[in-house]
Short mmCIF file of C-alpha atoms and ligand atoms in Angstrom, two decimals:
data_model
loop_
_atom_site.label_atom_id
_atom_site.label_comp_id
_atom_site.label_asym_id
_atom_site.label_seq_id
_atom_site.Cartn_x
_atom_site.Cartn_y
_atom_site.Cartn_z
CA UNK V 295 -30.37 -20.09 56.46
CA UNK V 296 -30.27 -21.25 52.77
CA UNK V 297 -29.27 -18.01 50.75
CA UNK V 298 -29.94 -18.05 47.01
CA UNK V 299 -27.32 -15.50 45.59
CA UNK V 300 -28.16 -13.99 41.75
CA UNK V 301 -26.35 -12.68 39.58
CA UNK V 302 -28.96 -11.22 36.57
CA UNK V 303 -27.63 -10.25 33.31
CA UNK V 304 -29.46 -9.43 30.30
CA UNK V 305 -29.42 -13.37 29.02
CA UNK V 306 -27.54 -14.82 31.52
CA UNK V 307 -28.13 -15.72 35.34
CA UNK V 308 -25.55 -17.29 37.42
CA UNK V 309 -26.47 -18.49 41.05
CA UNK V 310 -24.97 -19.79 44.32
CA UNK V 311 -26.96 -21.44 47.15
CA UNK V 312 -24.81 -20.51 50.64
CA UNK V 313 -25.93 -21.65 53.59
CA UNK V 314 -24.98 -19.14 56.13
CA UNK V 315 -26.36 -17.04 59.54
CA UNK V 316 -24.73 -15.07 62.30
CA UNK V 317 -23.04 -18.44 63.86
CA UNK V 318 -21.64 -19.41 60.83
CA UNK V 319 -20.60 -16.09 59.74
CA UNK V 320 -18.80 -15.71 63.36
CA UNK V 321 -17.06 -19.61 62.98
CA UNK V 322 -16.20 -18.84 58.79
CA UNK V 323 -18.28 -22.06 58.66
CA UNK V 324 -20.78 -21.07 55.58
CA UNK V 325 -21.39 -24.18 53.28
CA UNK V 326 -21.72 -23.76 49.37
CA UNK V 327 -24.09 -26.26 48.46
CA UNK V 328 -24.26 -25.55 44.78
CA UNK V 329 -23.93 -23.44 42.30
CA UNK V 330 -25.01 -22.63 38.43
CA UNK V 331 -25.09 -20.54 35.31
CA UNK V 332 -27.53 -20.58 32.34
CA UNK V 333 -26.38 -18.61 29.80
CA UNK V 334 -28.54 -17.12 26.66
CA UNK V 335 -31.72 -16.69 28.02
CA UNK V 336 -34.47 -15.64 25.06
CA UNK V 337 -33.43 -19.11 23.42
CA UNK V 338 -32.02 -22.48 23.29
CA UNK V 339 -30.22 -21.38 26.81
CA UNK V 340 -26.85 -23.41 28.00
CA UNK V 341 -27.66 -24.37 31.74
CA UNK V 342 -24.58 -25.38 33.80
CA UNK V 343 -25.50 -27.01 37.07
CA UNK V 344 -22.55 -27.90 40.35
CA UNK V 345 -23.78 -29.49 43.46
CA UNK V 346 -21.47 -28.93 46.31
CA UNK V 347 -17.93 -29.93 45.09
CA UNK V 348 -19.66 -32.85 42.61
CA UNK V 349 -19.02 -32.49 38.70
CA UNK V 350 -20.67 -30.12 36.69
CA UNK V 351 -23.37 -30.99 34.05
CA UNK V 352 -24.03 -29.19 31.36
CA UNK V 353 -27.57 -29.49 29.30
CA UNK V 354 -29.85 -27.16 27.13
CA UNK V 355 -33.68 -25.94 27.21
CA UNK V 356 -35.27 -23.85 25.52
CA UNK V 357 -36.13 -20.49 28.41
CA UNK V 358 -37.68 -17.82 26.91
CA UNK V 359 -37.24 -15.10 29.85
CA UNK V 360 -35.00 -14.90 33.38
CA UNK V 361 -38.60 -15.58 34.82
CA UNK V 362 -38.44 -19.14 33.07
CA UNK V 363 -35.05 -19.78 34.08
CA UNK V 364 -35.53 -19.21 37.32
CA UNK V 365 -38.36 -21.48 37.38
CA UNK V 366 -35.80 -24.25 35.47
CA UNK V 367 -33.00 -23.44 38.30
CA UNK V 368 -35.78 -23.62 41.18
CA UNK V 369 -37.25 -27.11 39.70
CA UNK V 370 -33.44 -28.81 39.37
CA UNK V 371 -32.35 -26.98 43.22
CA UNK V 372 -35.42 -28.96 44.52
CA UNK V 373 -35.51 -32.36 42.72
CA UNK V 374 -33.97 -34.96 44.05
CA UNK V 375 -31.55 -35.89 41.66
CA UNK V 376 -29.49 -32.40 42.07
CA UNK V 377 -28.20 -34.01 45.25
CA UNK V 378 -28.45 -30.57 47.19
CA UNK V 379 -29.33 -31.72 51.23
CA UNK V 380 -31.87 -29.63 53.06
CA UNK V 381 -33.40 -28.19 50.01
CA UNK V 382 -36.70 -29.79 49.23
CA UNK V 383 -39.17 -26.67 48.48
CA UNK V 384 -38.80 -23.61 47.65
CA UNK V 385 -40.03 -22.88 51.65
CA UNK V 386 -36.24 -24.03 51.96
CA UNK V 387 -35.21 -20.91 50.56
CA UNK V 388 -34.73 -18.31 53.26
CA UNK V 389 -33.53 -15.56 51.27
CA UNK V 390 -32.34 -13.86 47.57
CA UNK V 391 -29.83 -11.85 47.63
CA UNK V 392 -28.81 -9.99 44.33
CA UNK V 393 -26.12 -8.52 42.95
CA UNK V 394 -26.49 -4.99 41.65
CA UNK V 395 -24.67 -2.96 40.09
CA UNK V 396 -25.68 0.35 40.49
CA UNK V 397 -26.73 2.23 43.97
CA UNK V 398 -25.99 5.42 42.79
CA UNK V 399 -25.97 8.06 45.79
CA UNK V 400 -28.33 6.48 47.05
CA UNK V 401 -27.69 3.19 48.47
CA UNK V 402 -24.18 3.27 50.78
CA UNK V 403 -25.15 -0.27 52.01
CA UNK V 404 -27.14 -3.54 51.10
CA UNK V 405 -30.78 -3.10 51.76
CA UNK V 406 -33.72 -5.16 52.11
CA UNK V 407 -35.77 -4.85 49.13
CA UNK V 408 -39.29 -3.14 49.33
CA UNK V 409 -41.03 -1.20 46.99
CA UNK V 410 -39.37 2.24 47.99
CA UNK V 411 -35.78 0.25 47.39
CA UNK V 412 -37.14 -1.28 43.94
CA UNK V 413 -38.06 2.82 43.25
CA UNK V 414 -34.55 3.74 44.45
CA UNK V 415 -32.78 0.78 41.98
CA UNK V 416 -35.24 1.93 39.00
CA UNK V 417 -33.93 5.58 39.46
CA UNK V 418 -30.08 4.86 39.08
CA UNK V 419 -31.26 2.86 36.06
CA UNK V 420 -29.60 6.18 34.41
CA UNK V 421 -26.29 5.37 35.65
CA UNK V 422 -26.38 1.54 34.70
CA UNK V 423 -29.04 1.18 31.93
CA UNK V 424 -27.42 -1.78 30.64
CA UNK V 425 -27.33 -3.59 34.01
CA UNK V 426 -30.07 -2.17 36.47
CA UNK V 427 -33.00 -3.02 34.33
CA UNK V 428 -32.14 -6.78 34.05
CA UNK V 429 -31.60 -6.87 37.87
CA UNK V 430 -34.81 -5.39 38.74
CA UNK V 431 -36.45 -8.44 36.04
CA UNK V 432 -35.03 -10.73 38.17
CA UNK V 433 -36.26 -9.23 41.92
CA UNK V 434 -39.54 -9.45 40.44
CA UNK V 435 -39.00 -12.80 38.48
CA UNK V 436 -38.09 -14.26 42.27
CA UNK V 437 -41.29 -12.91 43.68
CA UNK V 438 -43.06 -14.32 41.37
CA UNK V 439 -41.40 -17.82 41.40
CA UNK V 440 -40.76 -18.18 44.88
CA UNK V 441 -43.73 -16.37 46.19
CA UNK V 442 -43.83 -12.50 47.61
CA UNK V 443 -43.26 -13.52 50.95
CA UNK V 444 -39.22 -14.51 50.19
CA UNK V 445 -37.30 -11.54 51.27
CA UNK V 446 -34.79 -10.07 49.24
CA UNK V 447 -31.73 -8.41 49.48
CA UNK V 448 -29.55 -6.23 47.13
CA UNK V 449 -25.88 -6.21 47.48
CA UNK V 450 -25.18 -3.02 45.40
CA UNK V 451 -21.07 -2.87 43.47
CA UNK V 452 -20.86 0.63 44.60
CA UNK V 453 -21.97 0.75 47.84
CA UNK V 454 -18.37 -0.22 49.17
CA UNK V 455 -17.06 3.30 47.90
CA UNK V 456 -19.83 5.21 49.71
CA UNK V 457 -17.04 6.62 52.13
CA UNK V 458 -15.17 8.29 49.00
CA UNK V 459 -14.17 11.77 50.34
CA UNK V 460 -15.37 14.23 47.65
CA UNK V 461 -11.78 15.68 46.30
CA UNK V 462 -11.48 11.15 44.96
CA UNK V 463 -15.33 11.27 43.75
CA UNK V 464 -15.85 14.41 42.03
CA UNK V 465 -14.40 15.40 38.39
CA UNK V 466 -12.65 18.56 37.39
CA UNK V 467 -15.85 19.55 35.41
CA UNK V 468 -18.15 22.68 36.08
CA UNK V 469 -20.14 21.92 39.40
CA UNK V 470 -22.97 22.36 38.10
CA UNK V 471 -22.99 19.02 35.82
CA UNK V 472 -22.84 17.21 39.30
CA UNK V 473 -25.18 18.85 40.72
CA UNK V 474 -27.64 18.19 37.74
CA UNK V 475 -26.71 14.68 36.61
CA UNK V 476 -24.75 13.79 39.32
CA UNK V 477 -22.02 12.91 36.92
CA UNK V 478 -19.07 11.68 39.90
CA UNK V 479 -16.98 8.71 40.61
CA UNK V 480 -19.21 5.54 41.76
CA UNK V 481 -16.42 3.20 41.36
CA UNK V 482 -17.22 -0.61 41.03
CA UNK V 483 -16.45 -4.55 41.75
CA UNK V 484 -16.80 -2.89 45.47
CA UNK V 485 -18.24 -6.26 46.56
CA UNK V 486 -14.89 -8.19 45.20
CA UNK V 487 -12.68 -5.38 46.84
CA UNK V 488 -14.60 -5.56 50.41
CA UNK V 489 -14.13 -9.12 50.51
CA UNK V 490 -10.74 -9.21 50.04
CA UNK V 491 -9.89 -6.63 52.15
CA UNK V 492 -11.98 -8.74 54.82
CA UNK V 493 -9.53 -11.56 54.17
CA UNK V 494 -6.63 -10.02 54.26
CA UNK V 495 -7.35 -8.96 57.92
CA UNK V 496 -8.32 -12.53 58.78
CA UNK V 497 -5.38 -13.75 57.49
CA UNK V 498 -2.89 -10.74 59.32
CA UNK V 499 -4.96 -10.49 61.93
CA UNK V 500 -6.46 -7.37 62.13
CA UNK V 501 -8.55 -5.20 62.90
CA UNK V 502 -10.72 -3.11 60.01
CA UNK V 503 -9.05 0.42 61.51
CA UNK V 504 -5.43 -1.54 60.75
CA UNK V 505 -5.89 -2.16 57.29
CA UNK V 506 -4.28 -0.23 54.88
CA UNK V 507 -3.70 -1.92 51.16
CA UNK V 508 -4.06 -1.36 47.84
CA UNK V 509 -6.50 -3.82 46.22
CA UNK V 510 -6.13 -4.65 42.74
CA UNK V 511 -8.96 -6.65 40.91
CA UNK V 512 -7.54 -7.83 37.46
CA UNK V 513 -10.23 -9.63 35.81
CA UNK V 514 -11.80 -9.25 32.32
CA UNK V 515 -12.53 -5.79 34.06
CA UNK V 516 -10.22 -4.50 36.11
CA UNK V 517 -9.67 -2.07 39.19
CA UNK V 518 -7.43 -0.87 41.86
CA UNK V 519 -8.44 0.47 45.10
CA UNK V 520 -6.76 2.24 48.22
CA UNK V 521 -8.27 1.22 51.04
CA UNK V 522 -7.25 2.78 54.11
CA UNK V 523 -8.36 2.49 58.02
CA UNK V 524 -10.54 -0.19 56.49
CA UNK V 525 -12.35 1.98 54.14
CA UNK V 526 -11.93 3.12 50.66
CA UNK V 527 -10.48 6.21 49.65
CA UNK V 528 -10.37 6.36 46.05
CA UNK V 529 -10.95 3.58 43.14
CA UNK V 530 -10.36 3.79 39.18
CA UNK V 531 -13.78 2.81 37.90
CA UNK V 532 -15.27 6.13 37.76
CA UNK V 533 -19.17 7.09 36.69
CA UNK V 534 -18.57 4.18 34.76
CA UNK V 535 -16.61 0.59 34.58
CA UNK V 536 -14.78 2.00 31.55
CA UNK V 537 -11.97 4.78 33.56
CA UNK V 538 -8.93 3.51 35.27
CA UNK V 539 -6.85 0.41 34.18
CA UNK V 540 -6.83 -0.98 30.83
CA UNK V 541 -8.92 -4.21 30.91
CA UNK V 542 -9.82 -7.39 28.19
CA UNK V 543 -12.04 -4.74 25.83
CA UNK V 544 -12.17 -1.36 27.71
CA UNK V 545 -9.51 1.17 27.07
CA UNK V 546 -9.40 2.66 30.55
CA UNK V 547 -8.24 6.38 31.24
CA UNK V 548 -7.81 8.07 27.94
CA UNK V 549 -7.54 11.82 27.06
CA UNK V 550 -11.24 12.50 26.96
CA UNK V 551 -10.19 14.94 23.99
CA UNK V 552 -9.82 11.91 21.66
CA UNK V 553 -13.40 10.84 21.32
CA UNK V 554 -13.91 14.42 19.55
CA UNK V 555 -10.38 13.35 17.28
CA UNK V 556 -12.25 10.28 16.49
CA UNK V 557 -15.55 11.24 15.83
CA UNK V 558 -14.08 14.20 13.06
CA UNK V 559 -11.46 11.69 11.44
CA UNK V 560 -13.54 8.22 11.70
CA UNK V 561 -16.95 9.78 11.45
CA UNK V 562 -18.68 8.22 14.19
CA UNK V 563 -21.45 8.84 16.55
CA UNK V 564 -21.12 9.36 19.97
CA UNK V 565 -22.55 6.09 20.59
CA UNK V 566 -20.33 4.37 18.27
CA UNK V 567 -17.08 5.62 20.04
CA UNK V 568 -18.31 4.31 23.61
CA UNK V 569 -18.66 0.47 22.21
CA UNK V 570 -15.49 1.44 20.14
CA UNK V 571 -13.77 1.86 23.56
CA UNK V 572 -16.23 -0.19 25.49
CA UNK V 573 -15.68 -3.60 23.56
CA UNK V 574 -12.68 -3.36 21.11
CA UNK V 575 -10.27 -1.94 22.81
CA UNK V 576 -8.17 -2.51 26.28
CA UNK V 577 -6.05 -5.65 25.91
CA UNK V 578 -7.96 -6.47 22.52
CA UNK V 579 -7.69 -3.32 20.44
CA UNK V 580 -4.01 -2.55 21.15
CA UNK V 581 -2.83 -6.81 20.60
CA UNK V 582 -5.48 -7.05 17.55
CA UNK V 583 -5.69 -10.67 18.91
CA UNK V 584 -7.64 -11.69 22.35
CA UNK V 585 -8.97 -10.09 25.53
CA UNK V 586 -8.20 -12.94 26.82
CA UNK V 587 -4.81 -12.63 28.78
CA UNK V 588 -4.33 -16.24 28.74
CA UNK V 589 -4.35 -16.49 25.08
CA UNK V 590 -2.10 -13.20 24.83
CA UNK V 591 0.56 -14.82 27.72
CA UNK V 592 0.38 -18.08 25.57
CA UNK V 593 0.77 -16.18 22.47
CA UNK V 594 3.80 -14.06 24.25
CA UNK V 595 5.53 -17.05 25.56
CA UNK V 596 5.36 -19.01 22.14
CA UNK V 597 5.75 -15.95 19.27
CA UNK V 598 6.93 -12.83 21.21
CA UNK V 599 4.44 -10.99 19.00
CA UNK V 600 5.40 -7.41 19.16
CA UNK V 601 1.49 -5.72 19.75
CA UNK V 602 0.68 -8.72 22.11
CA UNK V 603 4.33 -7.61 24.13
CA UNK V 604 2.72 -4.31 24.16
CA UNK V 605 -0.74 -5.13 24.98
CA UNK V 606 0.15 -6.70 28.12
CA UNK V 607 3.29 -3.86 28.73
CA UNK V 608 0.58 -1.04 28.46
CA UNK V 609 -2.11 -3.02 31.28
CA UNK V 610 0.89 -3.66 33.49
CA UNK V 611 2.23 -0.15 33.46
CA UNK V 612 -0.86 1.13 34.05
CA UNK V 613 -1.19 -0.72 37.03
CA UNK V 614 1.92 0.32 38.21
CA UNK V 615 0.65 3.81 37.70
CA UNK V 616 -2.45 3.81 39.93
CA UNK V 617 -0.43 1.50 42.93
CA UNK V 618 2.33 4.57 42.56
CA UNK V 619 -0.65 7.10 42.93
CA UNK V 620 -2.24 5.39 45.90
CA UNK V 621 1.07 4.64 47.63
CA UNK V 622 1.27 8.93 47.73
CA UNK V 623 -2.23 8.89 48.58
CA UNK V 624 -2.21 6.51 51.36
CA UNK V 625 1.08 7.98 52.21
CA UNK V 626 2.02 4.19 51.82
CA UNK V 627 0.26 1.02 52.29
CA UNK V 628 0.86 -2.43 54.24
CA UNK V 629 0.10 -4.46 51.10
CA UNK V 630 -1.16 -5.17 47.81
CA UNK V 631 -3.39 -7.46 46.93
CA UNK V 632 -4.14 -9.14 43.84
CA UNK V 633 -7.83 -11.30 43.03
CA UNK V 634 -10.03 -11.71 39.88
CA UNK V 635 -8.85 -14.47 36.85
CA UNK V 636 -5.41 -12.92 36.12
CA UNK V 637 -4.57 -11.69 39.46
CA UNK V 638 -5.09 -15.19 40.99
CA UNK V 639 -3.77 -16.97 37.87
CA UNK V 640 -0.84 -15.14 36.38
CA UNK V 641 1.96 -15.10 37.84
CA UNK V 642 4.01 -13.61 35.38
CA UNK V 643 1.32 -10.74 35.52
CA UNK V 644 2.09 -10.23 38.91
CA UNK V 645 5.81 -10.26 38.85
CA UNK V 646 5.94 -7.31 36.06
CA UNK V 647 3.48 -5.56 38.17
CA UNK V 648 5.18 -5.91 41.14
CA UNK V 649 9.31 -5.16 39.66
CA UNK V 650 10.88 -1.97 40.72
CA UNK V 651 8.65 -1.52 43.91
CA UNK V 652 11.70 -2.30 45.93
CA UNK V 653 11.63 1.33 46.96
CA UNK V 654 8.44 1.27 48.51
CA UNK V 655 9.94 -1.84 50.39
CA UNK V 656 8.70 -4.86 48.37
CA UNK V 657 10.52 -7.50 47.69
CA UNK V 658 8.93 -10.80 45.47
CA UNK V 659 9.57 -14.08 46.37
CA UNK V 660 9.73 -16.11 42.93
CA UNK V 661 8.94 -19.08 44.73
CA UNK V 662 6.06 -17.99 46.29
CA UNK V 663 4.88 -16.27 43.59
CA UNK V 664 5.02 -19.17 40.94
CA UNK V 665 3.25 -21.41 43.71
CA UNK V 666 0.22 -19.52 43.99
CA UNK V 667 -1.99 -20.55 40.95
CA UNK V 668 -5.58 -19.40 42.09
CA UNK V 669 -4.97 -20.44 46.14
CA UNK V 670 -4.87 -17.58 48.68
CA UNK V 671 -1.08 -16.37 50.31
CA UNK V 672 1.38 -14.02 49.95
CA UNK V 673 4.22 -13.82 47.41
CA UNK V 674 6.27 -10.71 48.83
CA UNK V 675 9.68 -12.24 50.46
CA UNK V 676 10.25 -12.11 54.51
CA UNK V 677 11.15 -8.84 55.51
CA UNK V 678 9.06 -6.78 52.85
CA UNK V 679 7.52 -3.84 54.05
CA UNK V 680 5.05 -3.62 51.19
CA UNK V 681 3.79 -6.84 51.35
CA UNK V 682 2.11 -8.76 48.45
CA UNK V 683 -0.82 -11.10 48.30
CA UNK V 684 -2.97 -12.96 46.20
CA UNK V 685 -6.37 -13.80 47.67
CA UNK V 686 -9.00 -15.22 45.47
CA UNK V 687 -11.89 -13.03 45.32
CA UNK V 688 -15.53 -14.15 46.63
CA UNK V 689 -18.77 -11.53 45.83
CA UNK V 690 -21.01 -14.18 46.66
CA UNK V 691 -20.31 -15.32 50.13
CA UNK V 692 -20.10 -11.12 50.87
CA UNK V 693 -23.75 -11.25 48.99
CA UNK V 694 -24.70 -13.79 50.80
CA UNK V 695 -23.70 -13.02 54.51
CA UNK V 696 -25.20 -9.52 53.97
CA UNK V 697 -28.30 -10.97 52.73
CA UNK V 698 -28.40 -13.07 56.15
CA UNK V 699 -27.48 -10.12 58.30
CA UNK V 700 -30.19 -7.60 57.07
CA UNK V 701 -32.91 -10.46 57.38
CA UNK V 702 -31.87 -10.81 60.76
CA UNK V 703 -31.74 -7.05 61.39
CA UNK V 704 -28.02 -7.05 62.07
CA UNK V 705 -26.37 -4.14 61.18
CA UNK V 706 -23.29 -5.69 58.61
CA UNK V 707 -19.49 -5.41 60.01
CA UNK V 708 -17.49 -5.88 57.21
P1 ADP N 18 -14.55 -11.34 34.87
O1 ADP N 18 -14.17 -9.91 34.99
O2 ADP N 18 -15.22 -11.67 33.56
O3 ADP N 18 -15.22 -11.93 36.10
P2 ADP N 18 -12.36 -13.10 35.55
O4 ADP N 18 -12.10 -12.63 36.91
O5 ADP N 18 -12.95 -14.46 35.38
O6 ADP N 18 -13.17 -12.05 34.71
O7 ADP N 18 -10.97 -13.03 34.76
C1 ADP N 18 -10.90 -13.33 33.40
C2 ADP N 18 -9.50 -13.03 32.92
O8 ADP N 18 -8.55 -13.79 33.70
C3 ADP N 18 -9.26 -13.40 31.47
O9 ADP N 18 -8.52 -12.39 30.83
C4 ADP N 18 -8.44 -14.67 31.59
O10 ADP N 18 -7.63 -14.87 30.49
C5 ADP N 18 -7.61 -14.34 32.81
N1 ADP N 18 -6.92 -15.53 33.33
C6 ADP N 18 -7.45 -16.61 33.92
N2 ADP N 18 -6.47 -17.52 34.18
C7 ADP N 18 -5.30 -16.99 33.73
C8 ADP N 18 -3.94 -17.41 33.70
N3 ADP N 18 -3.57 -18.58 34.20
N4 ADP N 18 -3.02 -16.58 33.15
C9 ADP N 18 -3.38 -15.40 32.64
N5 ADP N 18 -4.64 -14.94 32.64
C10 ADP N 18 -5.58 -15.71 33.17
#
């Protein structure tokens, strides 16, 4: 089956076509056959196009809504020139899966989507208002471009931390604010965190009831999760992306007391303070430079600038923070695992997070550790206890596998 995987933003769309079905998924024999991106949708939108492992080529048009660029990505996936085999029509498009962001309490796996499941995304547009409503315009941009009859399937962030036991979801707040707004942990990236967790028992060996690691997604947003017997057990996104570690703009965990310090001394709205700590803060706000950890490591190695030492001293300590608190947790862990841009790519990053873990019986290997530049392996020396591993992270082929599973009506394993 030829699965078209979407990613819908509010002027962006990014796509993967993954050929995949039960046999494949059994054999690890799926096929990318291309992939894409336009970017600024509502104008003069930057289209990137990648068939297979071929260059990339970049172009503008002018796409007024995700329904027209849709239409642009269906008309280059079928023309002959994109060089995509097997994909002719639209007819050779078996299935959409999407990536959402928000399944509230409601979703705790992907689902097919009907009109009751379209309700059910519409009602947690509460929890994700700047994310749910531009997923729903594309489930109903794809039935309009590639007919009704495509089925779709949504892939939902959260659903991964549906087993959460309630003393890791629920807040220390009166009861009653749960029960009304159902203000809890969701946690999020549960798609990157599942997948990695999948490949680290491929690669040990394993069974799902054997794993027990600490997954740590350090990307422009960032999150750890403990992951034990296979399942997750706590995570440091909370009701929204913004708790937990301290990422490219978001502060992560802060005394929640300071918003009402910074509203009486700066003057600003409630509104103002979340993009405050939303967008100019994490990694950003504290170096006054970048969220961009490459630029800040760059900067680092080249000027030792004092708030761009700190910057990247604050995110690593605060990693080292939540891997302490789900090492007592998990009452310790087989491994951790790093994925997303710097947890693939830095390995400096790595080797401050992982120093003075030698307790919990991990040891780095250098070597190993400067070798693995965005490639899958482990970096923890022979005889570690606490292993380490770097596995670069995959949402779509999860998105897409699940999206061939429920259209085949088989119940999804991993
Ligand atoms: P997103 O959360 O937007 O998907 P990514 O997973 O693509 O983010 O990660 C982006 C982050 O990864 C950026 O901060 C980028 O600087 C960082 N990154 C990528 N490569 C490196 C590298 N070699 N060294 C340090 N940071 C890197």
């Amino acid at each position: 089956m030829n699965i078209l995987v979407l990613n819908v933003g509010s002027s962006s769309l990014k796509f993967q076509v993954i050929a995949t079905d039960l046999d494949r998924i059994t054999r690890d024999a799926d096929e990318r056959l291309c992939r894409g991106e336009v970017e600024r949708v509502g104008g003069e939108a930057i289209v990137t196009f990648q068939a297979g492992n071929g260059s990339r080529h970049k172009s503008t048009a002018p796409l007024r809504d995700i329904g027209a660029a849709l239409d642009y990505v269906l008309q280059w996936l079928v023309s002959a020139d994109s060089g995509i085999p097997h994909i002719s029509s639209a007819k050779d498009i078996h299935g959409v899966g999407h990536r959402i962001v928000h399944g509230g309490e409601l979703f705790s796996e992907s689902a097919l989507i009907t009109d009751q499941v379209l309700k059910g995304i519409e009602d947690c547009i509460d929890l994700a208002p700047l994310h749910n409503p531009s997923h729903i315009k594309g489930i109903m941009a794809v039935r309009k471009v590639f007919g009704p009859d495509v089925p779709q399937v949504a892939v939902f962030d959260t659903a991964f931390y549906a087993s959460l036991p309630e003393h890791a979801y629920l807040y220390a707040i009166p009861y009653h604010l749960y029960q009304r707004h159902r203000i809890r942990r969701y946690g999020f990236h549960g798609t990157s965190h599942r997948y990695v967790a999948y490949r680290y028992r491929q690669l040990r060996k394993l069974t799902r009831e054997q794993t027990n690691i600490i997954t740590l997604h350090l990307g422009n947003g960032a999150s750890a999760t403990a992951i034990r017997g296979g399942k997750a057990i706590d995570t440091s996104m909370g009701m929204t992306p913004q708790e937990g570690l301290v990422m490219g703009t978001r502060c992560g965990d802060i005394d929640p007391s300071i918003v009402n310090v910074i509203a009486t001394k700066e003057g600003l709205s409630t509104h103002e303070i979340d993009t405050l700590l939303n967008s100019q803060s994490g990694l950003l706000g504290v170096s006054g430079l970048s969220n961009d950890m490459r630029v800040l490591s760059d900067e680092l190695r080249e000027h030792d600038d004092r708030r761009v030492r700190l910057a990247i001293e604050i995110f690593c300590w605060r990693v080292k923070k939540y891997i302490g608190a789900y090492l007592a947790h998990m009452s310790g862990a087989d491994a951790i695992v790093f994925t997303a841009g710097i947890g693939e790519n830095s390995a400096p990053i790595r080797a401050r997070i992982c120093a003075g873990f030698e307790w919990a019986g991990f040891r780095l290997d250098e070597q190993r550790n400067q070798k693995l530049i965005g490639t899958e392996g482990e970096i923890s020396a022979e005889g570690s206890t606490l292993r380490g591993y770097v596995i670069p992270t995959d949402e779509e082929l999860v998105i897409a596998r699940d999206t061939a599973r429920v259209i085949l009506g088989e119940p999804h394993p991993s």
